[in-house]
Coordinates of N, CA and C (backbone and C1' of nucleotides) in Angstrom, one line a residue:
Chain N
M1 N 99.0 145.3 82.3 CA 100.4 145.8 82.3 C 100.6 146.7 83.6
L2 N 101.7 146.5 84.3 CA 102.0 147.2 85.5 C 102.6 148.6 85.2
P3 N 102.2 149.5 86.1 CA 102.9 150.9 86.0 C 104.4 150.7 86.1
R4 N 105.2 151.6 85.5 CA 106.6 151.4 85.5 C 107.2 151.5 87.0
A5 N 106.6 152.3 87.8 CA 107.1 152.5 89.1 C 106.5 151.5 90.1
F6 N 106.3 150.3 89.6 CA 105.7 149.3 90.4 C 106.5 148.0 90.3
P7 N 106.8 147.3 91.4 CA 106.4 147.5 92.8 C 107.1 148.8 93.3
P8 N 106.5 149.4 94.3 CA 107.0 150.7 94.7 C 108.4 150.7 95.3
S9 N 108.8 149.6 95.9 CA 110.1 149.6 96.5 C 110.6 148.2 96.7
R10 N 110.8 147.8 97.9 CA 111.5 146.5 98.1 C 110.6 145.5 98.7
R11 N 110.7 144.3 98.3 CA 109.9 143.2 98.9 C 110.4 142.9 100.3
L12 N 109.5 142.8 101.2 CA 109.9 142.5 102.6 C 110.4 141.0 102.7
G13 N 111.5 140.9 103.3 CA 112.2 139.5 103.4 C 111.9 138.9 104.7
R14 N 112.4 137.7 104.8 CA 112.2 136.9 106.0 C 112.5 137.6 107.3
S15 N 113.6 138.3 107.3 CA 114.1 139.0 108.5 C 113.1 140.1 109.0
F16 N 112.4 140.7 108.0 CA 111.4 141.7 108.4 C 110.3 141.0 109.4
Y17 N 109.9 139.8 109.0 CA 108.8 139.2 109.7 C 109.3 138.5 111.0
A18 N 110.5 138.1 111.0 CA 111.1 137.3 112.1 C 111.4 138.2 113.3
R19 N 110.5 139.1 113.6 CA 110.7 139.9 114.8 C 109.5 139.9 115.7
S20 N 109.5 140.7 116.8 CA 108.3 140.6 117.6 C 107.1 141.2 116.9
T21 N 106.0 140.6 117.1 CA 104.8 140.9 116.4 C 104.4 142.4 116.6
L22 N 104.7 142.9 117.8 CA 104.3 144.3 118.1 C 105.3 145.3 117.4
E23 N 106.4 144.8 117.0 CA 107.3 145.7 116.2 C 106.9 145.7 114.7
V24 N 106.5 144.5 114.2 CA 106.2 144.3 112.8 C 104.9 145.0 112.5
A25 N 103.9 144.9 113.3 CA 102.5 145.3 113.0 C 102.5 146.8 112.5
P26 N 103.0 147.8 113.3 CA 102.9 149.2 112.9 C 103.6 149.4 111.6
E27 N 104.7 148.7 111.3 CA 105.5 148.9 110.2 C 104.8 148.4 108.9
L28 N 103.8 147.6 109.0 CA 103.1 147.1 107.9 C 102.1 148.1 107.3
V29 N 101.7 149.1 108.1 CA 100.8 150.1 107.6 C 101.5 151.0 106.6
G30 N 100.9 151.1 105.4 CA 101.6 151.8 104.4 C 102.3 150.9 103.4
C31 N 102.5 149.7 103.7 CA 103.1 148.7 102.8 C 102.1 148.2 101.8
V32 N 102.6 147.7 100.7 CA 101.7 147.3 99.6 C 101.7 145.7 99.4
L33 N 100.5 145.2 99.5 CA 100.4 143.7 99.3 C 100.0 143.5 97.9
V34 N 100.7 142.5 97.3 CA 100.5 142.2 95.8 C 100.3 140.7 95.7
L35 N 99.2 140.4 94.9 CA 98.9 139.0 94.6 C 98.9 138.9 93.1
R36 N 99.8 138.1 92.5 CA 99.8 137.8 91.1 C 99.2 136.5 90.8
R37 N 98.1 136.5 90.0 CA 97.5 135.3 89.6 C 97.7 135.1 88.1
P38 N 97.4 133.9 87.6 CA 97.6 133.7 86.1 C 96.9 134.8 85.3
R39 N 95.7 135.1 85.7 CA 94.9 136.1 84.9 C 94.6 137.4 85.5
S40 N 95.3 137.7 86.6 CA 95.0 139.0 87.3 C 96.2 139.4 88.2
V41 N 96.3 140.7 88.4 CA 97.2 141.2 89.5 C 96.4 142.1 90.3
V42 N 96.5 141.9 91.6 CA 95.8 142.8 92.6 C 96.8 143.4 93.5
A43 N 96.8 144.7 93.8 CA 97.7 145.3 94.8 C 96.8 146.2 95.7
V44 N 97.1 146.2 97.0 CA 96.4 147.1 97.9 C 97.4 147.7 98.9
R45 N 97.1 148.9 99.4 CA 98.0 149.5 100.4 C 97.3 149.3 101.8
L46 N 98.1 148.7 102.7 CA 97.6 148.3 104.0 C 97.4 149.6 104.8
V47 N 96.2 149.7 105.4 CA 95.9 150.9 106.2 C 95.5 150.6 107.7
E48 N 95.2 149.3 108.0 CA 94.8 148.9 109.3 C 95.2 147.5 109.6
V49 N 95.8 147.2 110.7 CA 96.3 145.9 111.1 C 96.1 145.7 112.6
E50 N 96.1 144.5 113.1 CA 96.1 144.2 114.5 C 97.1 143.1 114.8
A51 N 97.8 143.3 116.0 CA 98.8 142.3 116.4 C 98.1 141.3 117.3
Y52 N 98.4 140.0 117.1 CA 97.9 138.9 118.0 C 99.1 138.2 118.5
L53 N 99.3 138.1 119.8 CA 100.6 137.6 120.3 C 100.5 136.1 120.6
G54 N 101.6 135.6 121.2 CA 101.7 134.1 121.3 C 101.1 133.6 122.6
D55 N 101.3 132.3 122.7 CA 100.9 131.5 123.8 C 100.9 132.2 125.2
G56 N 99.7 132.3 125.7 CA 99.7 132.8 127.1 C 99.8 134.3 127.3
Q57 N 100.2 135.1 126.3 CA 100.4 136.5 126.6 C 99.2 137.4 126.2
D58 N 98.3 136.8 125.4 CA 97.2 137.6 124.8 C 96.0 136.8 124.7
A59 N 95.0 137.1 125.6 CA 93.8 136.2 125.7 C 92.9 136.3 124.5
A60 N 93.1 137.3 123.6 CA 92.3 137.4 122.4 C 92.9 136.7 121.2
S61 N 94.1 136.1 121.4 CA 94.8 135.5 120.3 C 94.4 134.1 120.1
H62 N 94.3 133.6 118.8 CA 94.0 132.2 118.6 C 95.1 131.3 119.2
A63 N 96.3 131.9 119.4 CA 97.4 131.0 120.0 C 97.3 131.0 121.5
H64 N 96.4 131.6 122.1 CA 96.4 131.8 123.5 C 96.5 130.5 124.3
A65 N 95.8 129.5 123.8 CA 95.7 128.2 124.6 C 96.7 127.2 124.0
G66 N 97.7 127.6 123.2 CA 98.6 126.7 122.7 C 98.3 126.3 121.3
K67 N 99.1 125.4 120.7 CA 98.9 125.0 119.3 C 97.7 124.1 119.1
T68 N 96.9 124.4 118.1 CA 95.8 123.5 117.7 C 95.8 123.3 116.2
R69 N 94.9 122.6 115.7 CA 94.9 122.4 114.2 C 94.7 123.7 113.5
R70 N 93.8 124.5 114.0 CA 93.5 125.8 113.3 C 94.7 126.7 113.3
N71 N 95.3 126.9 114.5 CA 96.3 128.0 114.6 C 97.7 127.6 114.4
S72 N 97.9 126.3 114.0 CA 99.3 125.8 113.9 C 100.2 126.7 113.0
E73 N 99.6 127.4 112.0 CA 100.5 128.2 111.2 C 101.0 129.4 111.9
M74 N 100.4 129.8 113.0 CA 100.9 130.9 113.8 C 102.2 130.6 114.5
F75 N 102.5 129.3 114.6 CA 103.8 128.9 115.2 C 104.9 128.6 114.1
E76 N 104.5 128.7 112.9 CA 105.3 128.3 111.8 C 106.3 129.4 111.4
T77 N 106.9 129.1 110.2 CA 108.0 130.0 109.7 C 107.4 131.5 109.5
P78 N 108.1 132.5 110.0 CA 107.7 133.8 109.8 C 107.7 134.2 108.3
G79 N 106.8 135.1 108.0 CA 106.7 135.5 106.6 C 105.7 134.7 105.8
R80 N 104.9 133.8 106.5 CA 103.9 133.1 105.8 C 102.5 133.6 106.2
L81 N 101.5 133.1 105.5 CA 100.2 133.6 105.8 C 99.4 132.6 106.7
Y82 N 98.7 133.2 107.7 CA 97.8 132.4 108.5 C 96.4 132.8 108.1
V83 N 95.6 131.9 107.5 CA 94.2 132.3 107.1 C 93.3 131.4 108.0
Y84 N 92.3 132.0 108.5 CA 91.3 131.3 109.3 C 89.9 131.6 108.8
F85 N 89.0 130.6 109.1 CA 87.6 130.7 108.7 C 86.8 131.0 109.9
T86 N 85.8 131.9 109.8 CA 85.1 132.3 111.0 C 83.6 132.7 110.7
Y87 N 82.8 132.7 111.7 CA 81.4 133.0 111.6 C 80.7 132.2 110.5
G88 N 81.2 131.0 110.2 CA 80.6 130.1 109.3 C 80.6 130.5 107.8
M89 N 81.3 131.6 107.5 CA 81.3 132.1 106.1 C 82.4 133.0 105.7
H90 N 83.2 133.5 106.7 CA 84.3 134.5 106.4 C 85.7 134.0 106.6
H91 N 86.6 134.5 105.7 CA 88.0 134.2 105.9 C 88.7 135.5 106.3
C92 N 89.7 135.4 107.1 CA 90.6 136.5 107.4 C 92.0 136.1 107.3
M93 N 92.9 137.1 107.0 CA 94.3 136.7 106.7 C 95.2 137.4 107.7
N94 N 96.3 136.7 108.1 CA 97.3 137.3 109.0 C 98.7 137.0 108.4
V95 N 99.6 137.8 108.8 CA 101.0 137.7 108.5 C 101.7 137.1 109.7
V96 N 102.4 135.9 109.5 CA 103.0 135.3 110.7 C 104.3 136.0 111.0
C97 N 104.5 136.2 112.3 CA 105.8 136.9 112.8 C 106.5 135.9 113.8
E98 N 107.5 136.5 114.4 CA 108.3 135.8 115.4 C 109.1 134.7 114.8
A99 N 110.1 134.2 115.6 CA 110.9 133.1 115.1 C 110.1 131.9 115.1
R100 N 110.4 130.9 114.2 CA 109.7 129.7 114.1 C 109.6 129.0 115.4
G101 N 108.4 128.5 115.8 CA 108.2 127.9 117.0 C 107.5 128.8 118.1
R102 N 107.6 130.1 117.8 CA 106.9 131.1 118.7 C 105.8 131.7 117.9
A103 N 104.6 131.7 118.6 CA 103.4 132.2 117.9 C 103.4 133.7 117.8
G104 N 102.7 134.2 116.8 CA 102.5 135.6 116.6 C 102.0 135.9 115.2
A105 N 101.1 136.8 115.1 CA 100.6 137.1 113.7 C 99.9 138.5 113.7
V106 N 99.9 139.1 112.5 CA 99.3 140.4 112.3 C 98.1 140.2 111.4
L107 N 96.9 140.5 111.9 CA 95.7 140.5 111.1 C 95.7 141.7 110.2
L108 N 95.4 141.4 108.9 CA 95.3 142.5 107.9 C 93.8 142.9 107.9
R109 N 93.5 144.1 108.4 CA 92.1 144.4 108.6 C 91.5 145.3 107.4
A110 N 92.3 146.1 106.8 CA 91.8 147.0 105.8 C 92.9 147.5 104.9
A111 N 92.5 147.9 103.7 CA 93.5 148.3 102.7 C 92.9 149.2 101.7
E112 N 93.7 149.9 100.9 CA 93.2 150.8 99.8 C 93.6 150.1 98.5
P113 N 92.6 150.0 97.6 CA 93.0 149.4 96.3 C 94.0 150.2 95.6
V114 N 95.0 149.5 95.0 CA 96.1 150.2 94.2 C 96.0 149.7 92.8
L115 N 95.8 148.4 92.6 CA 95.7 147.8 91.2 C 94.7 146.7 91.2
G116 N 94.1 146.5 90.1 CA 93.2 145.4 90.0 C 91.8 145.6 90.6
E117 N 91.4 146.9 90.6 CA 90.1 147.2 91.2 C 88.9 146.5 90.5
T118 N 89.1 146.3 89.2 CA 88.0 145.6 88.5 C 87.9 144.1 89.0
T119 N 89.0 143.5 89.2 CA 89.0 142.1 89.7 C 88.4 142.1 91.1
M120 N 88.7 143.0 91.9 CA 88.2 143.0 93.3 C 86.7 143.3 93.3
R121 N 86.2 144.2 92.4 CA 84.8 144.4 92.3 C 84.0 143.2 91.9
R122 N 84.6 142.4 91.0 CA 84.0 141.2 90.6 C 83.9 140.2 91.8
R123 N 85.0 140.1 92.5 CA 85.0 139.1 93.6 C 84.1 139.5 94.7
R124 N 83.9 140.8 94.9 CA 83.1 141.3 96.1 C 81.7 141.6 95.7
N125 N 81.5 141.8 94.4 CA 80.2 142.1 93.9 C 79.7 143.5 94.5
R126 N 80.7 144.3 94.7 CA 80.5 145.6 95.3 C 81.7 146.5 94.9
G127 N 81.5 147.8 95.2 CA 82.6 148.8 94.8 C 82.9 149.7 95.9
G128 N 83.8 150.7 95.7 CA 84.1 151.7 96.6 C 84.7 151.2 97.9
L129 N 84.3 151.9 99.0 CA 84.9 151.5 100.3 C 84.7 150.1 100.7
E130 N 83.5 149.5 100.2 CA 83.1 148.2 100.5 C 84.0 147.1 100.0
L131 N 84.9 147.5 99.1 CA 85.9 146.5 98.5 C 86.8 145.9 99.6
T132 N 87.3 146.7 100.4 CA 88.5 146.3 101.2 C 88.5 146.9 102.6
N133 N 87.3 147.4 103.1 CA 87.4 148.1 104.4 C 87.0 147.2 105.6
G134 N 87.5 146.0 105.6 CA 87.3 145.0 106.7 C 88.1 143.8 106.4
P135 N 88.4 143.0 107.5 CA 89.3 141.9 107.3 C 88.7 140.8 106.3
A136 N 87.4 140.5 106.5 CA 86.9 139.4 105.6 C 86.6 140.0 104.2
K137 N 86.3 141.3 104.1 CA 86.2 141.9 102.8 C 87.5 141.9 102.1
L138 N 88.6 142.2 102.8 CA 89.9 142.2 102.1 C 90.3 140.9 101.6
C139 N 90.0 139.9 102.4 CA 90.3 138.5 102.0 C 89.5 138.1 100.8
A140 N 88.3 138.5 100.8 CA 87.4 138.1 99.6 C 87.9 138.9 98.4
A141 N 88.2 140.1 98.5 CA 88.7 140.9 97.4 C 89.9 140.3 96.8
L142 N 90.8 139.7 97.6 CA 92.0 139.1 97.1 C 91.7 137.7 96.6
G143 N 90.5 137.2 96.9 CA 90.2 135.8 96.4 C 90.9 134.7 97.2
L144 N 91.2 135.0 98.5 CA 91.9 134.0 99.3 C 91.0 133.3 100.3
D145 N 91.2 132.0 100.5 CA 90.5 131.2 101.4 C 91.5 130.3 102.1
L146 N 91.0 129.2 102.7 CA 91.8 128.4 103.5 C 93.0 127.7 102.7
R147 N 92.8 127.6 101.4 CA 93.8 127.1 100.6 C 95.1 127.9 100.6
A148 N 94.9 129.2 101.0 CA 96.1 130.1 101.1 C 96.8 130.1 102.4
N149 N 96.2 129.3 103.3 CA 96.9 129.1 104.6 C 98.3 128.5 104.5
G150 N 99.3 129.2 105.0 CA 100.7 128.7 104.9 C 101.4 129.2 103.7
M151 N 100.8 130.0 102.9 CA 101.4 130.6 101.7 C 102.6 131.5 102.1
D152 N 103.6 131.5 101.3 CA 104.8 132.3 101.7 C 104.7 133.7 101.1
L153 N 105.1 134.7 101.9 CA 105.1 136.0 101.4 C 106.4 136.5 100.9
V154 N 107.5 135.7 101.2 CA 108.8 136.1 100.9 C 109.2 135.7 99.4
E155 N 108.6 134.6 99.0 CA 108.8 134.2 97.6 C 107.4 133.8 97.1
G156 N 107.3 133.8 95.7 CA 106.1 133.3 95.1 C 105.1 134.5 94.8
P157 N 103.9 134.1 94.4 CA 103.0 135.1 93.8 C 102.4 136.1 94.8
L158 N 102.5 135.9 96.1 CA 102.0 136.8 97.1 C 103.1 137.4 97.8
G159 N 103.1 138.7 97.9 CA 104.2 139.4 98.7 C 103.8 140.8 99.2
I160 N 104.6 141.3 100.1 CA 104.4 142.7 100.6 C 105.6 143.5 100.3
W161 N 105.4 144.7 99.7 CA 106.5 145.6 99.4 C 106.4 146.8 100.4
S162 N 107.6 147.3 100.8 CA 107.6 148.5 101.6 C 107.0 149.7 100.8
G163 N 106.3 150.6 101.5 CA 105.7 151.7 100.9 C 106.0 153.0 101.6
E164 N 105.4 154.0 101.2 CA 105.5 155.3 101.9 C 104.9 155.2 103.3
R165 N 105.6 155.7 104.3 CA 105.0 155.7 105.6 C 103.8 156.6 105.6
P166 N 102.8 156.2 106.4 CA 101.6 157.0 106.5 C 102.0 158.3 107.2
R167 N 101.3 159.4 106.8 CA 101.6 160.7 107.5 C 101.4 160.6 109.0
R168 N 100.4 159.9 109.4 CA 100.1 159.7 110.8 C 99.8 158.2 111.0
L169 N 100.1 157.8 112.2 CA 99.8 156.4 112.6 C 99.2 156.4 114.0
E170 N 98.0 155.8 114.1 CA 97.3 155.7 115.4 C 97.2 154.3 115.9
R171 N 97.1 154.2 117.2 CA 96.8 152.8 117.8 C 95.6 152.9 118.7
S172 N 95.0 151.7 118.8 CA 93.8 151.7 119.7 C 93.6 150.2 120.1
P173 N 92.6 149.9 120.9 CA 92.2 148.5 121.2 C 91.7 147.9 119.9
R174 N 91.7 146.5 119.9 CA 91.3 145.8 118.7 C 89.8 145.7 118.6
I175 N 89.4 145.4 117.4 CA 88.0 145.4 117.0 C 87.4 144.0 117.1
G176 N 86.2 143.9 117.7 CA 85.4 142.7 117.5 C 85.8 141.6 118.4
I177 N 86.6 141.8 119.4 CA 87.1 140.8 120.4 C 86.4 141.0 121.7
S178 N 86.3 139.9 122.5 CA 85.6 140.0 123.8 C 86.6 139.9 124.9
R179 N 87.8 139.5 124.6 CA 88.8 139.4 125.7 C 90.0 140.3 125.4
A180 N 90.7 140.7 126.4 CA 91.9 141.6 126.3 C 91.5 142.8 125.6
R181 N 90.4 143.4 125.9 CA 89.9 144.5 125.2 C 90.6 145.8 125.4
D182 N 91.5 145.8 126.4 CA 92.2 147.0 126.8 C 93.5 147.1 126.0
L183 N 94.0 146.0 125.5 CA 95.3 146.0 124.9 C 95.3 146.8 123.6
P184 N 96.2 147.8 123.4 CA 96.1 148.7 122.2 C 97.0 148.2 121.1
Y185 N 96.5 147.1 120.5 CA 97.3 146.4 119.5 C 96.8 146.6 118.1
R186 N 95.9 147.6 117.9 CA 95.4 147.9 116.6 C 96.2 149.1 116.1
F187 N 96.7 149.1 114.8 CA 97.4 150.2 114.3 C 96.8 150.6 112.9
F188 N 96.6 151.9 112.7 CA 95.9 152.3 111.5 C 96.3 153.7 111.1
D189 N 96.0 153.9 109.8 CA 96.3 155.3 109.2 C 95.0 156.0 109.3
P190 N 94.9 157.0 110.2 CA 93.6 157.7 110.5 C 93.2 158.6 109.3
D191 N 94.1 158.8 108.3 CA 93.7 159.6 107.2 C 93.2 158.8 106.0
S192 N 93.0 157.5 106.2 CA 92.5 156.6 105.1 C 91.0 156.4 105.4
S193 N 90.2 156.6 104.3 CA 88.8 156.3 104.5 C 88.4 154.9 104.4
Y194 N 89.4 154.0 104.1 CA 89.2 152.6 104.1 C 89.3 151.9 105.4
V195 N 89.7 152.6 106.5 CA 89.8 152.0 107.8 C 88.4 151.4 108.1
S196 N 88.4 150.2 108.7 CA 87.1 149.6 108.9 C 86.3 150.3 110.0
R197 N 84.9 150.1 109.9 CA 84.0 150.8 110.9 C 83.7 149.9 112.0
G198 N 84.5 148.8 112.2 CA 84.1 147.8 113.2 C 83.7 148.4 114.5
R199 N 82.7 147.8 115.1 CA 82.2 148.2 116.4 C 83.1 147.8 117.5
I200 N 83.3 148.6 118.4 CA 84.1 148.2 119.6 C 83.2 147.7 120.6
P201 N 83.4 146.4 121.0 CA 82.5 145.8 122.0 C 82.6 146.5 123.4
H202 N 81.5 146.5 124.1 CA 81.5 147.2 125.4 C 82.0 146.5 126.5
Chain K
dC1 P 76.5 158.0 105.8 O5' 76.3 158.1 107.4 C5' 76.2 159.4 108.0 C4' 75.2 159.3 109.1 C3' 75.4 158.1 110.0 O3' 76.2 158.5 111.1 C1' 73.1 158.5 109.5
dC2 P 76.9 157.3 112.0 O5' 75.6 156.6 112.7 C5' 74.9 157.3 113.7 C4' 73.9 156.3 114.3 C3' 74.5 155.1 114.9 O3' 74.1 154.9 116.2 C1' 72.8 154.5 113.3
dA3 P 74.8 153.8 117.1 O5' 73.7 152.7 117.1 C5' 72.3 153.0 117.4 C4' 71.5 151.7 117.2 C3' 72.2 150.5 117.8 O3' 71.3 149.8 118.7 C1' 71.6 150.1 115.6
dT4 P 71.7 148.5 119.5 O5' 71.1 147.4 118.6 C5' 69.7 147.5 118.2 C4' 69.4 146.4 117.2 C3' 70.0 145.0 117.7 O3' 68.9 144.1 117.5 C1' 70.5 145.5 115.5
dA5 P 69.0 142.7 118.4 O5' 68.5 141.7 117.3 C5' 67.4 142.1 116.4 C4' 67.5 141.2 115.1 C3' 67.7 139.7 115.4 O3' 67.0 139.0 114.5 C1' 69.5 140.6 114.0
dG6 P 66.8 137.4 114.7 O5' 67.6 136.9 113.5 C5' 67.3 137.4 112.2 C4' 68.2 136.9 111.2 C3' 68.6 135.4 111.4 O3' 68.6 134.8 110.1 C1' 70.6 136.7 111.4
dA7 P 68.7 133.2 110.0 O5' 70.0 133.1 109.1 C5' 70.2 133.9 107.9 C4' 71.6 133.9 107.4 C3' 72.2 132.5 107.4 O3' 72.8 132.3 106.2 C1' 73.6 134.0 108.7
dT8 P 72.7 130.9 105.4 O5' 73.9 130.1 106.0 C5' 75.2 130.6 105.7 C4' 76.2 129.8 106.6 C3' 75.8 128.4 106.8 O3' 77.0 127.6 106.7 C1' 76.1 129.4 108.9
dT9 P 76.8 126.0 106.3 O5' 78.1 125.4 106.9 C5' 79.4 126.1 106.6 C4' 80.3 125.9 107.8 C3' 80.3 124.5 108.3 O3' 81.6 124.1 108.7 C1' 80.0 126.0 110.0
dG10 P 82.3 122.8 108.0 O5' 83.7 122.9 108.7 C5' 84.3 124.2 108.6 C4' 85.0 124.5 109.9 C3' 85.7 123.4 110.6 O3' 86.9 123.9 111.1 C1' 84.2 124.4 112.1
dA11 P 88.1 122.9 111.4 O5' 88.5 123.4 112.9 C5' 88.5 124.8 113.1 C4' 88.5 125.1 114.6 C3' 89.2 124.0 115.4 O3' 90.1 124.7 116.3 C1' 87.0 124.3 116.2
dC12 P 91.1 123.8 117.1 O5' 90.5 123.9 118.6 C5' 90.1 125.1 119.1 C4' 89.1 124.9 120.2 C3' 89.6 123.9 121.3 O3' 89.7 124.5 122.5 C1' 87.3 123.5 120.7
dT13 P 90.2 123.8 123.8 O5' 88.9 123.7 124.7 C5' 88.0 124.8 124.8 C4' 86.8 124.5 125.8 C3' 87.3 123.7 127.0 O3' 86.5 124.2 128.1 C1' 85.6 122.5 125.8
Chain T
dG1 P 73.0 119.8 121.8 O5' 74.0 120.7 122.5 C5' 74.0 120.8 123.9 C4' 75.0 121.9 124.3 C3' 74.6 123.2 123.8 O3' 74.8 124.2 124.8 C1' 76.8 122.6 123.0
dT2 P 74.4 125.7 124.6 O5' 75.8 126.4 124.3 C5' 76.9 126.1 125.2 C4' 78.1 126.9 124.7 C3' 77.7 128.3 124.3 O3' 78.7 129.2 124.8 C1' 78.9 127.2 122.5
dC3 P 78.4 130.8 124.8 O5' 79.5 131.2 123.7 C5' 80.8 130.6 123.8 C4' 81.5 130.9 122.6 C3' 81.3 132.3 122.0 O3' 82.5 132.8 121.6 C1' 81.0 130.6 120.3
dA4 P 82.8 134.4 121.6 O5' 83.7 134.4 120.3 C5' 84.7 133.4 120.2 C4' 85.0 133.3 118.7 C3' 85.1 134.6 117.9 O3' 86.2 134.6 117.1 C1' 83.5 133.2 116.9
dA5 P 87.5 135.3 117.6 O5' 87.7 136.6 116.8 C5' 87.1 137.8 117.1 C4' 87.7 138.9 116.2 C3' 87.5 138.7 114.7 O3' 87.5 139.9 114.0 C1' 89.8 138.5 115.2
dT6 P 86.1 140.7 113.7 O5' 85.3 139.7 112.8 C5' 85.8 139.2 111.5 C4' 84.7 139.3 110.5 C3' 84.3 140.8 110.1 O3' 84.6 140.9 108.7 C1' 82.4 139.5 110.5
dC7 P 84.3 142.3 108.0 O5' 82.9 142.1 107.3 C5' 82.7 140.9 106.5 C4' 81.3 140.8 106.0 C3' 80.7 142.0 105.4 O3' 80.2 141.6 104.1 C1' 79.3 141.2 107.1
dT8 P 79.7 142.7 103.1 O5' 78.1 142.6 103.2 C5' 77.4 141.4 103.0 C4' 76.0 141.5 103.5 C3' 75.3 142.7 102.9 O3' 74.3 142.3 102.1 C1' 74.9 142.5 105.3
dA9 P 73.4 143.4 101.3 O5' 71.9 143.2 102.0 C5' 71.5 141.9 102.4 C4' 70.4 142.0 103.3 C3' 69.3 143.0 102.9 O3' 68.0 142.5 103.1 C1' 70.2 143.6 105.1
dT10 P 66.7 143.3 102.5 O5' 66.2 143.9 103.9 C5' 66.1 143.1 105.1 C4' 65.8 144.0 106.3 C3' 64.8 145.1 106.0 O3' 63.9 145.1 107.0 C1' 66.8 145.9 107.1
dG11 P 62.4 145.8 106.7 O5' 62.2 146.7 107.9 C5' 62.5 146.2 109.2 C4' 62.9 147.4 110.1 C3' 62.0 148.6 109.9 O3' 61.5 149.1 111.1 C1' 64.2 149.2 109.8
dG12 P 60.4 150.3 111.2 O5' 61.3 151.4 111.9 C5' 61.8 151.2 113.2 C4' 62.7 152.3 113.6 C3' 62.1 153.7 113.4 O3' 62.5 154.5 114.5 C1' 64.1 153.6 112.2
dA13 P 61.7 155.9 114.7 O5' 62.9 156.9 114.7 C5' 64.1 156.7 115.6 C4' 65.1 157.8 115.3 C3' 64.5 159.2 115.2 O3' 65.4 160.1 115.8 C1' 65.5 158.6 113.2

DNA sequence: CCATAGATTGACT
DNA sequence: GTCAATCTATGGA
């Protein structure tokens, strides 16, 4: 059973996502991601995200060299999910931004558990900060894989609700990339202990 | 606490 | 063939 004051506010609509990726990314921090499944509900508060821009503007973006089979969802309808598989075993999830036909996405890197912690512990086989303090950990805690690629956030079982703005918001270069290391496209709530510990490459 | 090596596979050059 | 928007175990201070 959900708490009475849940969802916390308003579900983000198509127009929220259909803007420049760099505008959307910082606004996602503090929002609440909810996934309703037949036998479980999980909700997390987003505390760390990264913007990845379109074709030619951002050397670290999957869309940098144009549309391919893997990244095609980055060019699709805003407000959908772009999930990719990496390092032979991990999935990471992004929120698609920009008008359809223009690439852009926000990687969801870390979040705080709000509801369904038991479900997440089972999926992660771990607890505490290890539940959701990294992009692949978050995806695993939600039980999402490539089958969720293209899932709509505006309608259906997966959605994002606006939440209380974080007291502070910081930005920095992105984690774990080897190109465009100077671009400050990572946004996070410095007061959350769930922010990922990702190493910054030299 | 910190640093590092290994895992493991699909996408792309 | 190379490399990846990462995680975990392990070993040392």
